[in-house]
Amino acid sequence: MGANVATVVCPLGPRVRSFVGRKDSTTPAVDGLLPDVHADADSLIQLFKDKTIHEHGLTALIGAHTTSQQLFVDPSRARDPQDSTPGVWDVLFYNQTVSDNVPQRVFKLPSDVALAAHPNIAPEWKKFITDPEDWNEDYAKEYVRLSLLGVDNINQLTECTKVLPPAIKTFNSPDSAIIKAWLKGRYDVLGKYLENGDLLTGIFALLGLSLN
Ligand code: HEM
């Protein structure tokens, strides 16, 4: 539910059907089960296929990296985003992953680059670059499936989609000039504020920074 609220309050993010009532577990998940950022595309595709998520679904879900700012793949570049607009749920991630011309701070995950080039993924990847609505629809459908994987008590869940806030359908970034400068490699400290969702104009003034 928290993930689905976070997705819809992110500007341009979709409403995803939301079910509550999954049983909590006191057993920690086993280490090493997350997909490996250095794995090749075929093995990543297979990993998701084994869980009933096929190429089309994986291509849609991976678009969540429109909001991520990596910390551990390269700690020396902690909080560098996977596209220029980590605060916006847009399709720029699909575009920039396959582009040679991206701002200095955009950090392409090797797994995303490998997947984007795979023949079973590339056509859909390219389609999402120009069709944000199609992406959001496919993402929302596939995320329901992802969120219910391994849930034993599926018939006891309660649908709570109606309590989600409305989607934010348009967005003009009020601090785009500062973000642009940050993407060029300036003002390292701003990464953590951006990750928190803070408006950078206020922070910028508070830190005594200037764009000159
Ligand atoms: C091929 C499969 C995937 C791989 C290899 C992968 C890899 C990664 C890596 C390396 C990071 C950055 C971690 C860090 O250094 O902080 C990340 C972040 C993230 N990924 Fe993925 N990912 C995959 C699929 C997905 C899917 C299917 C979703 C959601 C539907 C997703 C959502 C996210 C989010 C939201 C973050 C940011 C997390 C945070 O800031 O705490 N990823 N992913």
XYZ file of C-alpha atoms and ligand atoms in Angstrom:
255
model
C 0.000 0.000 0.000
C 2.877 2.326 0.867
C 4.531 1.640 -2.478
C 1.290 2.368 -4.323
C 0.706 5.637 -2.438
C 4.320 6.646 -3.206
C 3.810 5.870 -6.894
C 0.630 7.918 -7.272
C 1.895 10.931 -5.310
C 4.960 11.001 -7.571
C 4.068 13.508 -10.339
C 2.687 11.654 -13.422
C 2.571 8.352 -11.499
C -0.276 5.874 -12.101
C -2.943 4.579 -9.736
C -2.243 0.921 -9.119
C -4.943 -1.421 -7.782
C -4.049 -1.900 -4.141
C -4.846 -4.832 -1.887
C -4.110 -5.038 1.827
C -4.052 -7.977 4.184
C -0.936 -9.873 3.171
C 0.326 -11.788 6.203
C 3.419 -10.214 7.773
C 6.398 -12.493 8.196
C 8.903 -12.453 11.043
C 11.416 -14.363 8.902
C 13.853 -12.134 7.015
C 14.096 -12.728 3.270
C 17.069 -14.845 2.221
C 20.040 -12.772 1.027
C 21.034 -12.745 -2.645
C 17.575 -13.054 -4.186
C 17.440 -9.600 -5.736
C 18.241 -9.449 -9.456
C 21.932 -8.839 -10.092
C 22.746 -5.487 -11.666
C 25.637 -7.114 -13.584
C 23.669 -10.136 -14.860
C 23.102 -10.556 -18.588
C 19.700 -9.846 -20.104
C 18.802 -13.497 -20.802
C 19.259 -14.533 -17.189
C 17.324 -11.516 -15.885
C 14.489 -12.296 -18.295
C 14.467 -15.918 -17.124
C 14.469 -14.883 -13.453
C 11.262 -12.915 -13.974
C 9.746 -15.528 -16.321
C 10.126 -18.108 -13.569
C 7.801 -15.879 -11.535
C 5.279 -15.521 -14.404
C 6.475 -12.044 -15.446
C 7.277 -12.069 -19.142
C 9.364 -9.700 -21.274
C 6.578 -7.179 -21.806
C 5.847 -7.010 -18.073
C 9.514 -6.745 -17.137
C 10.013 -3.917 -19.630
C 7.140 -2.012 -18.018
C 8.191 -2.699 -14.410
C 11.824 -1.736 -14.926
C 10.561 1.773 -15.730
C 10.329 2.282 -11.937
C 13.995 3.221 -12.325
C 12.665 6.578 -13.504
C 12.665 7.410 -9.788
C 15.742 5.605 -8.475
C 19.031 7.155 -7.376
C 21.600 4.405 -7.004
C 23.650 4.119 -3.816
C 25.544 0.824 -3.906
C 26.424 -0.014 -7.522
C 29.017 2.759 -7.410
C 29.141 4.284 -3.908
C 31.451 7.051 -5.162
C 28.439 8.248 -7.184
C 25.858 7.685 -4.458
C 22.434 9.233 -5.247
C 23.132 9.669 -8.943
C 19.795 9.073 -10.672
C 18.894 6.724 -13.506
C 17.408 9.601 -15.479
C 17.484 13.409 -15.293
C 14.140 13.624 -13.484
C 14.169 11.232 -10.502
C 11.313 13.191 -8.886
C 8.983 12.612 -11.829
C 7.326 9.403 -13.025
C 8.113 10.006 -16.701
C 9.487 8.015 -19.649
C 12.821 9.853 -19.791
C 14.463 6.808 -18.185
C 13.646 4.696 -21.250
C 15.036 7.403 -23.520
C 18.231 8.148 -21.604
C 19.156 4.481 -21.024
C 19.564 4.056 -24.791
C 20.966 7.534 -25.469
C 24.663 8.405 -25.847
C 24.045 11.964 -24.835
C 23.021 12.161 -21.171
C 23.989 14.600 -18.405
C 27.113 13.691 -16.447
C 25.250 12.627 -13.319
C 22.790 10.252 -15.014
C 23.949 6.764 -14.023
C 22.821 3.969 -16.331
C 22.510 0.626 -14.535
C 24.315 -2.078 -16.565
C 21.250 -4.341 -16.222
C 19.012 -1.659 -17.747
C 21.421 -1.134 -20.651
C 21.597 -4.896 -21.259
C 17.826 -5.345 -21.114
C 17.147 -2.373 -23.406
C 19.372 -3.954 -26.078
C 17.779 -7.414 -25.896
C 15.773 -8.243 -29.048
C 12.737 -9.382 -27.012
C 12.731 -6.164 -24.988
C 13.993 -3.441 -27.355
C 10.775 -2.893 -29.402
C 8.608 -2.356 -26.293
C 11.352 -0.239 -24.684
C 11.346 2.069 -27.716
C 7.545 2.256 -27.688
C 7.476 3.404 -24.066
C 9.857 6.290 -24.917
C 7.052 7.985 -26.833
C 3.964 6.673 -25.068
C 3.848 7.464 -21.348
C 0.180 6.509 -21.070
C 0.795 3.086 -22.529
C 3.680 2.620 -20.093
C 1.655 3.688 -17.050
C -1.191 1.361 -18.001
C 1.132 -1.598 -18.508
C 3.102 -0.766 -15.359
C -0.045 -0.608 -13.228
C -1.306 -3.947 -14.558
C 2.013 -5.689 -14.079
C 2.662 -4.209 -10.631
C -0.534 -5.792 -9.287
C 0.819 -9.150 -10.405
C 4.273 -8.448 -8.937
C 2.827 -7.356 -5.600
C 0.754 -10.522 -5.269
C 3.512 -13.019 -6.069
C 3.835 -15.575 -3.296
C 0.783 -14.279 -1.413
C -0.993 -17.329 0.001
C -4.133 -15.644 1.328
C -5.083 -13.894 -1.899
C -8.831 -14.405 -1.306
C -8.722 -12.723 2.088
C -7.258 -9.440 0.826
C -9.254 -6.199 0.848
C -9.094 -3.856 -2.127
C -8.252 -0.322 -0.910
C -7.584 1.393 -4.251
C -10.243 4.034 -3.473
C -8.200 5.510 -0.615
C -5.293 6.362 -2.947
C -4.895 10.093 -3.612
C -5.717 11.246 -7.155
C -3.033 10.957 -9.810
C -1.022 14.110 -10.642
C -1.439 14.345 -14.416
C 0.658 17.422 -15.217
C 3.850 18.751 -13.672
C 6.174 21.683 -14.235
C 9.318 21.367 -12.186
C 9.750 24.555 -10.114
C 13.436 23.856 -9.471
C 14.545 22.581 -12.883
C 17.404 25.114 -13.248
C 19.000 23.881 -10.008
C 18.458 20.229 -10.942
C 20.086 20.910 -14.324
C 23.183 22.334 -12.625
C 23.261 19.361 -10.223
C 23.037 16.952 -13.196
C 26.141 18.596 -14.640
C 28.026 17.473 -11.558
C 27.695 20.524 -9.320
C 26.343 20.828 -5.744
C 26.851 17.178 -4.635
C 24.977 17.819 -1.426
C 21.681 18.322 -3.265
C 21.325 14.610 -4.154
C 20.032 13.676 -0.747
C 17.467 16.489 -0.723
C 16.246 15.466 -4.141
C 15.957 11.876 -2.912
C 13.829 13.126 -0.002
C 11.525 14.872 -2.442
C 12.439 18.317 -1.101
C 11.963 21.407 -3.228
C 15.518 22.478 -4.026
C 14.896 26.221 -4.370
C 14.383 26.636 -0.594
C 17.268 24.305 0.293
C 19.526 26.070 -2.185
C 18.952 29.430 -0.542
C 19.254 27.914 2.933
C 22.687 26.453 2.060
C 23.777 29.828 0.690
C 24.389 28.391 -2.812
C 24.141 30.352 -6.035
C 23.794 29.343 -9.688
C 26.639 31.580 -10.862
C 16.270 -6.672 -13.833
C 15.734 -6.396 -12.681
C 16.251 -5.308 -11.779
C 17.524 -4.990 -11.440
C 18.821 -5.678 -11.862
C 17.444 -3.835 -10.565
C 18.528 -3.193 -10.021
C 18.462 -2.069 -9.207
C 19.598 -1.406 -8.627
C 21.063 -1.845 -8.798
C 19.141 -0.348 -7.934
C 19.986 0.685 -7.165
C 20.271 0.117 -5.786
C 21.244 1.036 -5.068
O 22.433 0.991 -5.379
O 20.783 1.838 -4.228
C 17.701 -0.344 -8.030
C 16.889 0.580 -7.419
C 15.532 0.557 -7.502
N 14.760 -0.327 -8.238
Fe 15.440 -1.850 -9.363
N 16.134 -3.480 -10.397
C 15.361 -4.361 -11.100
C 13.990 -4.371 -11.191
C 13.160 -3.487 -10.545
C 11.707 -3.577 -10.554
C 10.913 -4.664 -11.255
C 11.254 -2.526 -9.802
C 9.849 -2.101 -9.451
C 8.788 -2.478 -10.055
C 12.411 -1.785 -9.343
C 12.354 -0.652 -8.579
C 13.450 -0.006 -8.046
C 13.353 1.154 -7.170
C 12.061 1.841 -6.694
C 14.662 1.503 -6.821
C 15.099 2.621 -5.890
C 15.188 2.030 -4.503
C 15.609 3.027 -3.438
O 15.912 4.180 -3.732
O 15.675 2.621 -2.268
N 13.553 -2.394 -9.822
N 17.313 -1.394 -8.820
